Amino acid sequence: MTAPQQSTAMPTAEQHGIRAHSDGAGAVVPVQTRSERFCSADVADFAPVNGREHEWKLSPVATFADLTGGELDGSRTPVESVEAEGVSVSWIGRDDVRIGTAGLPEDRGSANAWSSFGEAMLIAVTGEEQKTASVTRTALGSAPRAAHTVIEAAPNSRGLVVLRGTGDARLVENVEILVGEGANLTVVSLQEWSDDSVHLASHFARVGRDAKLKHIVVSLGGKVVRLNPSTHLAEQGGDVEALGLYFSDAGQHLEQQVYVHHDAPHTRSRVTYKGALQGEGARTVWIGDVLIGNAAVGTDSYEQNRNLVLTDGTRADSVPNLEIETGDIEGAGHASATGRFDDEQLFYLMARGIREEEARRLVVRGFLTEIVQQIGSPELEEHLIAALEAELQGS
Amino acid sequence: MSVLEIKNLHVNVETDQGTREILRGVDLVINEGEIHAIMGPNGSGKSTLAYTIAGHPKYTVVDGEILLDGENVLEMSVDERARAGLFLAMQYPVEIPGVTVTNFLRTAKTAIDGEAPAIRTWLKDVRGAMSNLKMDQAFAERNVNEGFSGGEKKRNEILQLELLKPKFAVLDETDSGLDVDALKIVSEGVNRAHQTTGLGILLITHYTRILRYIKPDFVHVFVAGRIAEQGGPELADRLEEEGYDRYQVAESAVVEAAAE
Ligand SMILES: Nc1ncnc2c1ncn2[C@@H]1O[C@H](COP(=O)(O)OP(=O)(O)OP(=O)(O)O)[C@@H](O)[C@H]1O
Ligand SMILES: [Mg+2]
């Protein structure tokens, strides 16, 4: 196959009593092959955001005009880090050779951050022992900020890095993730911001030969959280597991535009994002672009998004896009489903004596913990289960 | 001495074509330890009766009563009914993704007893009940009914019956879709519950074959939303030979007309 094939997939009905639904299906058609999308590190190369651009059209752009267009504080963000042997946190200058090697901004917010940051935080992972380190940013205040982070996993290293955000923030940032040859890196980005916070982030990952990245986005708190992870499977045998979990309450906008670029032979990707929506104006957006390039023979790819709607007044957009430029692949598929909480499930549980509240919690917990269980850090899993519990109690 | 009484029960369901009357005056009394079989043609309202007893929100009771030991069941929510001692083994058990059988059973048992069961004995009870029903222990870690075969779903219903120990159980076509071995295993489970807890049973079925294993005290013929005849076990044999024709001549015309 030479011509790029695009499919703005119609959501397909799936098992689990989740019904297909067509919100937003076809709403985002890539204007061109995803890899040809314009990118630049200079904010001046982008026109001011009007909200009609394909990358912004599902986002509440007016609520963060300061981040996409205004002046940003690019000084070091205060961080609390829990380091581990083999993981170090330091600051590097804009001229560091690593910066810009994983990817470049594709939207004005990301470019604004790139143009504005002073120094980048470097999280360096070395050594073959498995270890966990975390970097927490707390109470960044209400003034607009820019940040840049580089996470570098040395060849054959292993580690889990947690980026956590709590308290107030108006933050736009870029995170570059460099996974060296044969490395096995997990990055968890955990958004637990305060109710008024806005956080725009672009993650750019480059996965080296036979390396594996597990990338997990968990968005629970914040008025607007828009986190767009892209992964470039640039070398043979690269593997990405991109997982996401979000719980949108009344008035919350949680968005993720996920992009996986298969650009070398025998690469593998699995994208699984799950979300719950509860309360008036709860809003989620998931766009999943997978591009299987010419060179990517033997690709094995599957992406899915599932949303569980708990109340009226919510909206979930779910748009998978799959472009395939080579016919010689192992497999590629996608699925998207958004469904109401199933009353028959509720009846079944209640018919066994379980109270309605608890029955709902049981089902939602079951739906979302599939992602939590894959994180690989018992403390973090426990923390997240408690956080989800708190979200559910908030009903 | 527990008793479940159904008096002059009239039930409607809302359909796209408007309101439809399905149960048209059902009277039935089940005493503790009694086994009542209900047999009737497709669409006569047997499942509707079962769901109405359990409190499914789709069905609206327009007249009549359901009393459990004199308490008004119709005023209870679905979970309250279960906690009061009613159990429905469903014709089509629901899949619950993400919730394991173990977790589900423990949560249900805790809800029904009002306190968490003692871990040690509970695990033993679950394991014992599963092995009695020839369910592989691996089912304990699977999600409730997800990917279960028809027969496995039915066993899972009886597993719950045995562990939750209700006062009255409605078994809606628990025998359908079971092969001979499974039918025997499931019937033994029902009989165990009956013998050990004095369970009262309302057994809905199309076939007399299950009645060879579970011996009914009474057989009711259910036609067009009400009980058309009742008798002893011999009535079941007669139905098997003669079918429902002799009840339906008059009734079917009414139902068909209503269904149009
Ligand atoms: N929710 C509903 N919406 C519309 N019609 C319904 C609904 N529930 C039941 N009915 C109708 O009511 C009638 C009785 O249904 P019910 O399921 O109680 O029959 P049944 O005796 O259990 O049949 P079967 O032997 O096939 O299981 C049927 O005609 C059915 O189509
Ligand atoms: Mg039925």
PDB file of C-alpha atoms in Angstrom, chain A residues 16-19 308-309 339-354 356 359-360 362-363, chain B residues 13-14 47-48 50-52 54-59 78-79 88-97 99 104 144-145 153 157 160 172:
ATOM      1  CA  HIS A  16     -19.142  -5.283  28.389  1.00  0.00           C
ATOM      2  CA  GLY A  17     -22.509  -3.763  27.650  1.00  0.00           C
ATOM      3  CA  ILE A  18     -20.771  -0.638  26.505  1.00  0.00           C
ATOM      4  CA  ARG A  19     -22.531   0.650  23.502  1.00  0.00           C
ATOM      5  CA  LEU A 308     -17.944   5.027  31.161  1.00  0.00           C
ATOM      6  CA  VAL A 309     -20.661   7.624  31.488  1.00  0.00           C
ATOM      7  CA  GLY A 339     -21.302   3.702  27.244  1.00  0.00           C
ATOM      8  CA  ARG A 340     -23.686   4.522  30.008  1.00  0.00           C
ATOM      9  CA  PHE A 341     -23.364   2.850  33.293  1.00  0.00           C
ATOM     10  CA  ASP A 342     -25.265  -0.331  32.648  1.00  0.00           C
ATOM     11  CA  ASP A 343     -28.510  -0.545  34.619  1.00  0.00           C
ATOM     12  CA  GLU A 344     -28.620  -4.314  34.186  1.00  0.00           C
ATOM     13  CA  GLN A 345     -25.268  -4.618  35.924  1.00  0.00           C
ATOM     14  CA  LEU A 346     -26.576  -2.441  38.706  1.00  0.00           C
ATOM     15  CA  PHE A 347     -29.696  -4.572  39.031  1.00  0.00           C
ATOM     16  CA  TYR A 348     -27.693  -7.770  39.156  1.00  0.00           C
ATOM     17  CA  LEU A 349     -25.456  -6.514  41.942  1.00  0.00           C
ATOM     18  CA  MET A 350     -28.321  -5.030  43.921  1.00  0.00           C
ATOM     19  CA  ALA A 351     -30.285  -8.259  43.551  1.00  0.00           C
ATOM     20  CA  ARG A 352     -27.490  -9.785  45.595  1.00  0.00           C
ATOM     21  CA  GLY A 353     -28.031  -7.348  48.431  1.00  0.00           C
ATOM     22  CA  ILE A 354     -25.382  -4.805  47.460  1.00  0.00           C
ATOM     23  CA  GLU A 356     -26.658   1.058  44.937  1.00  0.00           C
ATOM     24  CA  ALA A 359     -22.634  -1.432  43.365  1.00  0.00           C
ATOM     25  CA  ARG A 360     -21.730   1.602  41.275  1.00  0.00           C
ATOM     26  CA  LEU A 362     -17.686  -1.799  42.371  1.00  0.00           C
ATOM     27  CA  VAL A 363     -18.339  -1.510  38.651  1.00  0.00           C
TER      28      VAL A 363
ATOM     29  CA  VAL B  13     -44.266  -2.874  31.171  1.00  0.00           C
ATOM     30  CA  GLU B  14     -43.593   0.238  29.114  1.00  0.00           C
ATOM     31  CA  SER B  47     -39.706 -14.018  33.827  1.00  0.00           C
ATOM     32  CA  THR B  48     -41.805 -10.938  34.424  1.00  0.00           C
ATOM     33  CA  ALA B  50     -39.527 -13.416  38.632  1.00  0.00           C
ATOM     34  CA  TYR B  51     -38.178  -9.916  37.936  1.00  0.00           C
ATOM     35  CA  THR B  52     -41.111  -8.283  39.655  1.00  0.00           C
ATOM     36  CA  ALA B  54     -36.811  -9.144  42.673  1.00  0.00           C
ATOM     37  CA  GLY B  55     -37.813  -5.547  42.000  1.00  0.00           C
ATOM     38  CA  HIS B  56     -36.509  -4.865  38.494  1.00  0.00           C
ATOM     39  CA  PRO B  57     -37.313  -1.218  37.702  1.00  0.00           C
ATOM     40  CA  LYS B  58     -38.664  -2.035  34.221  1.00  0.00           C
ATOM     41  CA  TYR B  59     -41.791  -3.607  35.625  1.00  0.00           C
ATOM     42  CA  VAL B  78     -33.902  -4.299  44.988  1.00  0.00           C
ATOM     43  CA  ASP B  79     -31.063  -4.642  47.488  1.00  0.00           C
ATOM     44  CA  LEU B  88     -33.402 -14.544  41.859  1.00  0.00           C
ATOM     45  CA  ALA B  89     -31.341 -16.899  39.751  1.00  0.00           C
ATOM     46  CA  MET B  90     -31.588 -15.162  36.420  1.00  0.00           C
ATOM     47  CA  GLN B  91     -32.470 -16.626  33.060  1.00  0.00           C
ATOM     48  CA  TYR B  92     -29.684 -14.503  31.566  1.00  0.00           C
ATOM     49  CA  PRO B  93     -27.100 -13.641  34.223  1.00  0.00           C
ATOM     50  CA  VAL B  94     -25.341 -10.326  33.608  1.00  0.00           C
ATOM     51  CA  GLU B  95     -21.615  -9.927  32.943  1.00  0.00           C
ATOM     52  CA  ILE B  96     -19.801  -7.549  35.283  1.00  0.00           C
ATOM     53  CA  PRO B  97     -16.432  -6.612  33.796  1.00  0.00           C
ATOM     54  CA  VAL B  99     -15.319  -7.359  39.211  1.00  0.00           C
ATOM     55  CA  PHE B 104     -18.393  -9.984  44.220  1.00  0.00           C
ATOM     56  CA  VAL B 144     -18.381 -12.183  37.117  1.00  0.00           C
ATOM     57  CA  ASN B 145     -19.968 -14.079  34.202  1.00  0.00           C
ATOM     58  CA  LYS B 153     -23.312 -18.805  34.250  1.00  0.00           C
ATOM     59  CA  GLU B 157     -26.062 -18.456  40.024  1.00  0.00           C
ATOM     60  CA  GLN B 160     -24.469 -17.630  44.968  1.00  0.00           C
ATOM     61  CA  ASP B 172     -35.769 -18.642  36.194  1.00  0.00           C
TER      62      ASP B 172
END
